[in-house]
mmCIF file of C-alpha atoms and ligand atoms in Angstrom:
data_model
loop_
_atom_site.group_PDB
_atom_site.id
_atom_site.type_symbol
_atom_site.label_atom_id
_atom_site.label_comp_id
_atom_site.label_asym_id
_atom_site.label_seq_id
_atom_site.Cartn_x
_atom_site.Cartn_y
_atom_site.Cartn_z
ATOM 1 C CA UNK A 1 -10.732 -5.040 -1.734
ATOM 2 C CA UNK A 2 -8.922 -3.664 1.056
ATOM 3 C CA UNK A 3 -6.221 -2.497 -1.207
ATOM 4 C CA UNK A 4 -8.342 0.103 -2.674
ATOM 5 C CA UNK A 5 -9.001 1.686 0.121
ATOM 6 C CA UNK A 6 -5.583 2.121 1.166
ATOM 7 C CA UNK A 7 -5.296 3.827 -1.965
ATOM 8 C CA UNK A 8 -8.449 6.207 -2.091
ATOM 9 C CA UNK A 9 -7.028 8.891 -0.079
ATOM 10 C CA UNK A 10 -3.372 9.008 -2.003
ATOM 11 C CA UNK A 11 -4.787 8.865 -5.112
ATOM 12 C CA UNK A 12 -7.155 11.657 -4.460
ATOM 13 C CA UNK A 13 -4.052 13.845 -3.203
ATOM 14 C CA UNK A 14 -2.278 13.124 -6.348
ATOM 15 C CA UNK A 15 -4.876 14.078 -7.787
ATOM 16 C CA UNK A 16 -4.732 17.572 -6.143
ATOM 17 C CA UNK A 17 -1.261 18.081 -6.478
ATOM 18 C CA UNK A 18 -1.511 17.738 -10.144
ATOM 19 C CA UNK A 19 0.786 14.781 -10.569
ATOM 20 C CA UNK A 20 1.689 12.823 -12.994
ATOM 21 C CA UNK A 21 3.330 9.781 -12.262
ATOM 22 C CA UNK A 22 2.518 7.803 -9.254
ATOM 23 C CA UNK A 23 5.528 5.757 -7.717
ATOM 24 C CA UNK A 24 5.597 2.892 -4.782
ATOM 25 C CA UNK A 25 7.479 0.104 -3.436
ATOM 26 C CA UNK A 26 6.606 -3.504 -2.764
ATOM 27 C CA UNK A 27 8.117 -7.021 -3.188
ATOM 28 C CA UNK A 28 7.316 -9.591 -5.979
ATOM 29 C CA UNK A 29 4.004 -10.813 -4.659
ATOM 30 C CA UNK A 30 2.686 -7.440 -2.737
ATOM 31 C CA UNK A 31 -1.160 -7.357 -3.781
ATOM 32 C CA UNK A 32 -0.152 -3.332 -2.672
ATOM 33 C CA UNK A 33 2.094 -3.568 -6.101
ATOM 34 C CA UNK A 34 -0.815 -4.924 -8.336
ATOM 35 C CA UNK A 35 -3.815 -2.909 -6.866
ATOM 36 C CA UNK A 36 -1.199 0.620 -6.977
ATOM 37 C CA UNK A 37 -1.170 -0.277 -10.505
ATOM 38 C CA UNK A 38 -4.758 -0.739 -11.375
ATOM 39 C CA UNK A 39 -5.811 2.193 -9.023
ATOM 40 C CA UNK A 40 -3.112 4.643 -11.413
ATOM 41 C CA UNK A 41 -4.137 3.128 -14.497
ATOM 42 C CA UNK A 42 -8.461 3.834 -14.059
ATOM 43 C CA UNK A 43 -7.224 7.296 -12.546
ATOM 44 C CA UNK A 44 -5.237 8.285 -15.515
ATOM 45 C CA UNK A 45 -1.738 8.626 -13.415
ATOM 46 C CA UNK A 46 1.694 6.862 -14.864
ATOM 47 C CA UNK A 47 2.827 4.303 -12.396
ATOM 48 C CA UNK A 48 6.241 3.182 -11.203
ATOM 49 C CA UNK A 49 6.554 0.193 -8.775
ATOM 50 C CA UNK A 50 9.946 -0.595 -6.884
ATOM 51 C CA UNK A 51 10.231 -4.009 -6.263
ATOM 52 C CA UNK A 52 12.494 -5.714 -3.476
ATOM 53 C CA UNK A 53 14.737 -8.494 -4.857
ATOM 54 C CA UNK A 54 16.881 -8.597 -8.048
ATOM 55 C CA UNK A 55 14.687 -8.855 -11.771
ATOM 56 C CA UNK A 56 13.441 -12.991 -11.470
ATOM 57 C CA UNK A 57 13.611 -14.842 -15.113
ATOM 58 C CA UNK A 58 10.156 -15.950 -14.190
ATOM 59 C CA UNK A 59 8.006 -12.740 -13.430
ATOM 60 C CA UNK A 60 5.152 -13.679 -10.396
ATOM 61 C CA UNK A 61 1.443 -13.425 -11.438
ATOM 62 C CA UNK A 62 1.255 -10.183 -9.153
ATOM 63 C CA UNK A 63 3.905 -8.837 -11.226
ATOM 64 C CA UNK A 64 2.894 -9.734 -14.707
ATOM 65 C CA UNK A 65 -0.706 -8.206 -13.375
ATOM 66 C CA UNK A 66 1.159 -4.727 -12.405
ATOM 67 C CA UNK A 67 3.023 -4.630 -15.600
ATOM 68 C CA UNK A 68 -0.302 -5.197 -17.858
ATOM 69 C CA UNK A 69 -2.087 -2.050 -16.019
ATOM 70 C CA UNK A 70 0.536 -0.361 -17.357
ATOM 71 C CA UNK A 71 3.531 0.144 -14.077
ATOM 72 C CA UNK A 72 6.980 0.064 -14.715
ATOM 73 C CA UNK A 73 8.820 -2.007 -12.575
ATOM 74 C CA UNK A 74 12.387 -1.205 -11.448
ATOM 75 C CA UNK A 75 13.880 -4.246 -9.152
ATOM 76 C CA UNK A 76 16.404 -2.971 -6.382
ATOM 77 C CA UNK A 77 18.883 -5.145 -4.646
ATOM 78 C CA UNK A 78 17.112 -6.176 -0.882
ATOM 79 C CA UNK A 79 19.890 -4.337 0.661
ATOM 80 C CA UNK A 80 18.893 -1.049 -1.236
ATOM 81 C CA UNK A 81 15.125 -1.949 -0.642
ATOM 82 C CA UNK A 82 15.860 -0.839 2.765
ATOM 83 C CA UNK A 83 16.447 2.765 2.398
ATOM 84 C CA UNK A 84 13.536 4.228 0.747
ATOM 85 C CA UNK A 85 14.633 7.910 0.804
ATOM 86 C CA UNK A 86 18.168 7.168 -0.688
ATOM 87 C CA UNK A 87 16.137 5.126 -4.013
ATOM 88 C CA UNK A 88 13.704 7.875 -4.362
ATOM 89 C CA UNK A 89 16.497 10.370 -5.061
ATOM 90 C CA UNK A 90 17.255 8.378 -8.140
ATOM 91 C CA UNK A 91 13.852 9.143 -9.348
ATOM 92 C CA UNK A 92 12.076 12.127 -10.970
ATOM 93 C CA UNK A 93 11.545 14.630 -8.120
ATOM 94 C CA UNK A 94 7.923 15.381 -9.066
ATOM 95 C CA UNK A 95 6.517 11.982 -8.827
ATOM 96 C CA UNK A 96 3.841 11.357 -5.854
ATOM 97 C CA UNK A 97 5.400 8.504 -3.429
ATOM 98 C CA UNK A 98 3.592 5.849 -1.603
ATOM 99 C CA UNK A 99 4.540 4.012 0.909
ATOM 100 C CA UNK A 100 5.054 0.359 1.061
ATOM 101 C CA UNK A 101 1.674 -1.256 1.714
ATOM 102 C CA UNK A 102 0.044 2.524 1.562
ATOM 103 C CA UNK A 103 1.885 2.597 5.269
ATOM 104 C CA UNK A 104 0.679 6.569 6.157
ATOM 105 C CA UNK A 105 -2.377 8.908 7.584
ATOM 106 C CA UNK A 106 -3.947 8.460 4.074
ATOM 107 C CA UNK A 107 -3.528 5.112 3.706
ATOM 108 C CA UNK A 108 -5.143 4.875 7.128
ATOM 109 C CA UNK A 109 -7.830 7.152 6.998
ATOM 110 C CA UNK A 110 -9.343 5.363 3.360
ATOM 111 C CA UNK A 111 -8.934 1.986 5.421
ATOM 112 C CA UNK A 112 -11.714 3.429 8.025
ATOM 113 C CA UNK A 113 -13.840 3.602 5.565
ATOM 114 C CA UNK A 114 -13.819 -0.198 5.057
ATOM 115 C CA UNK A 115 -16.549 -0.940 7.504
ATOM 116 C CA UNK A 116 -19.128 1.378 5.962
ATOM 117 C CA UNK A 117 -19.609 -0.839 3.238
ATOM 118 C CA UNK A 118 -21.373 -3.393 5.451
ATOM 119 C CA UNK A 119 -23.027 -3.736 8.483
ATOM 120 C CA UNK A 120 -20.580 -5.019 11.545
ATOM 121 C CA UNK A 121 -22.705 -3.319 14.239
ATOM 122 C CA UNK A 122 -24.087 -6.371 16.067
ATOM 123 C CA UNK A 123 -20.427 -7.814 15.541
ATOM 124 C CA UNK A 124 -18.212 -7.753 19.071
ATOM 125 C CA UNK A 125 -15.065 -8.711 17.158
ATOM 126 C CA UNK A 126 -13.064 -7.991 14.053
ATOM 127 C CA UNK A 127 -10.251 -9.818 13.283
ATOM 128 C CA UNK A 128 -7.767 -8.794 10.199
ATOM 129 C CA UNK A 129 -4.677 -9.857 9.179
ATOM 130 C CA UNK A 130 -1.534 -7.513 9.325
ATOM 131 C CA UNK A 131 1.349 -6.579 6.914
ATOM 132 C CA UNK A 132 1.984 -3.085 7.735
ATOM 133 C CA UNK A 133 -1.008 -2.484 9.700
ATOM 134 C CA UNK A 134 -2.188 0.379 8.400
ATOM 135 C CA UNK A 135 -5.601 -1.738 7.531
ATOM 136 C CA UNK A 136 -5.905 -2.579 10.858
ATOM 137 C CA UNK A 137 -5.164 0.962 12.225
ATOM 138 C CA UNK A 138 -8.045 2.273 9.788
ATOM 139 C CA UNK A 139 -10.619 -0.738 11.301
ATOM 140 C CA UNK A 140 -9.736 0.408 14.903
ATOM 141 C CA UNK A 141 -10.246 4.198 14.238
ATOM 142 C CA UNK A 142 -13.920 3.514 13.245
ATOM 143 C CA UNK A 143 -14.749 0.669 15.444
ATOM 144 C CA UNK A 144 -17.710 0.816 17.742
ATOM 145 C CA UNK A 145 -17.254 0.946 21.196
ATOM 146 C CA UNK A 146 -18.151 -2.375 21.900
ATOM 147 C CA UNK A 147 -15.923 -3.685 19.767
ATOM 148 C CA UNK A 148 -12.473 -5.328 19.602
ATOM 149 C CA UNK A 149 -10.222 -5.102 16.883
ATOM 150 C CA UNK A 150 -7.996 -7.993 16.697
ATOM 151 C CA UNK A 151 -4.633 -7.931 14.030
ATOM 152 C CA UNK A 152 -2.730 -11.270 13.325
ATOM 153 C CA UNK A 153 0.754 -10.759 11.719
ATOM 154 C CA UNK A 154 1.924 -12.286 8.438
ATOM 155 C CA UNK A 155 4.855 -11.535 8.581
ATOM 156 C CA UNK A 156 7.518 -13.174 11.389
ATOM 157 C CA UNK A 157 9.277 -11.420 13.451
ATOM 158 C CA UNK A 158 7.619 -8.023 12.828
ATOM 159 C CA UNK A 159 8.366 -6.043 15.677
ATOM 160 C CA UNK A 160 7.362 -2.447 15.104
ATOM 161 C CA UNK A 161 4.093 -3.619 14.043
ATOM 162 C CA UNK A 162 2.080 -2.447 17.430
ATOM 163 C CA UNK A 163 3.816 0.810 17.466
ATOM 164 C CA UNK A 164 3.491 1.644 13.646
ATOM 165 C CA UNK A 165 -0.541 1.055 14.551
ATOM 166 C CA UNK A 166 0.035 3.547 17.348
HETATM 167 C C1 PLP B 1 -2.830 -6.088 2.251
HETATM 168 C C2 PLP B 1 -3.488 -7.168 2.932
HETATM 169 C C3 PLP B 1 -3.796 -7.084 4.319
HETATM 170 C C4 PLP B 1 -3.476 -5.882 5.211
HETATM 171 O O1 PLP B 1 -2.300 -5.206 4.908
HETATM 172 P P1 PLP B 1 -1.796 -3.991 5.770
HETATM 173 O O2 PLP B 1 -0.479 -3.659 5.130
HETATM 174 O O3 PLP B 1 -1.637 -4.461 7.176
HETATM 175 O O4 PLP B 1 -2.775 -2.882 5.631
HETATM 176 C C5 PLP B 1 -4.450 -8.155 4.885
HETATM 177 N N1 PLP B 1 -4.769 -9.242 4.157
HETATM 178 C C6 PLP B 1 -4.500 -9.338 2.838
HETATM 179 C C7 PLP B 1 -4.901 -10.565 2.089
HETATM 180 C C8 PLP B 1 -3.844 -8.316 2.191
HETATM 181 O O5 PLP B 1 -3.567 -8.424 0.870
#
């Protein structure tokens, strides 16, 4: 769904860049993990997936999903989960990085593509639910006028949401 959207744009700039591998970060149960996967895999591009949280015995559905399109997981600590640039540097410097969630201008600009696949004109609200927003930033770039986009929070606490939509 949503997911692929996200995707479209990073996949397509991958693709341009002649890349390889495609490499991204999300926790045991991030639908971003198992659609990253799936999206690399029908495009032809390796995938690595960085997951937040130490290896579990018990791998989650999303994860045994990821691993079967193909991505190699590596599990980080959630301490070193935090700083993204310091992980990638133990990595292959020619892979193409996504952010968590697709978090970026790409990630935003395949989400505002979302409502072209069906008709929300006579609609005077959309309401979405928010990880890292970037869906929601997508659905408010190509919202009508008369419309109000309206983003409820999954996750607690999340403060920089409003200004990461910004
Ligand atoms: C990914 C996802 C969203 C939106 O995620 P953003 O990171 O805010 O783009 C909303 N609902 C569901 C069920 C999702 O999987």
């Amino acid at each position: 769904g949503n997911k692929w959207f996200k995707l479209k744009y990073h996949i397509g700039e991958a693709e341009q860049q002649n890349k390889k591998t495609i490499a991204t970060f999300g926790g045991a149960y991030s639908n971003h993990i198992v659609a990253a996967a799936f999206a690399c895999k029908n495009a032809g591009f390796t995938s690595i997936g960085i997951i937040r949280g130490e290896k579990p015995n018990i791998f989650s559905p999303t994860l045994i999903a990821a691993q079967q399109y193909g991505m190699q997981l590596h599990f980080v600590s959630r301490e070193d989960f935090k700083n993204k640039e310091l992980l990638k540097q133990h990595f292959d410097t020619n892979y193409y990085w996504i952010n968590e969630g697709g978090f970026s201008y790409n990630g935003m600009l395949g989400a505002s593509e979302i409502l072209q696949t069906v008709d929300t004109t006579s609609y005077t609200h959309i309401i979405a639910a928010c990880g890292t927003g970037t869906m929601l930033s997508g659905l408010i770039n190509a919202a009508l006028p008369h419309q109000k986009i309206i983003g409820i929070s999954a996750l607690k606490g999340h403060a920089g949401l409003e200004k990461d939509i910004q």
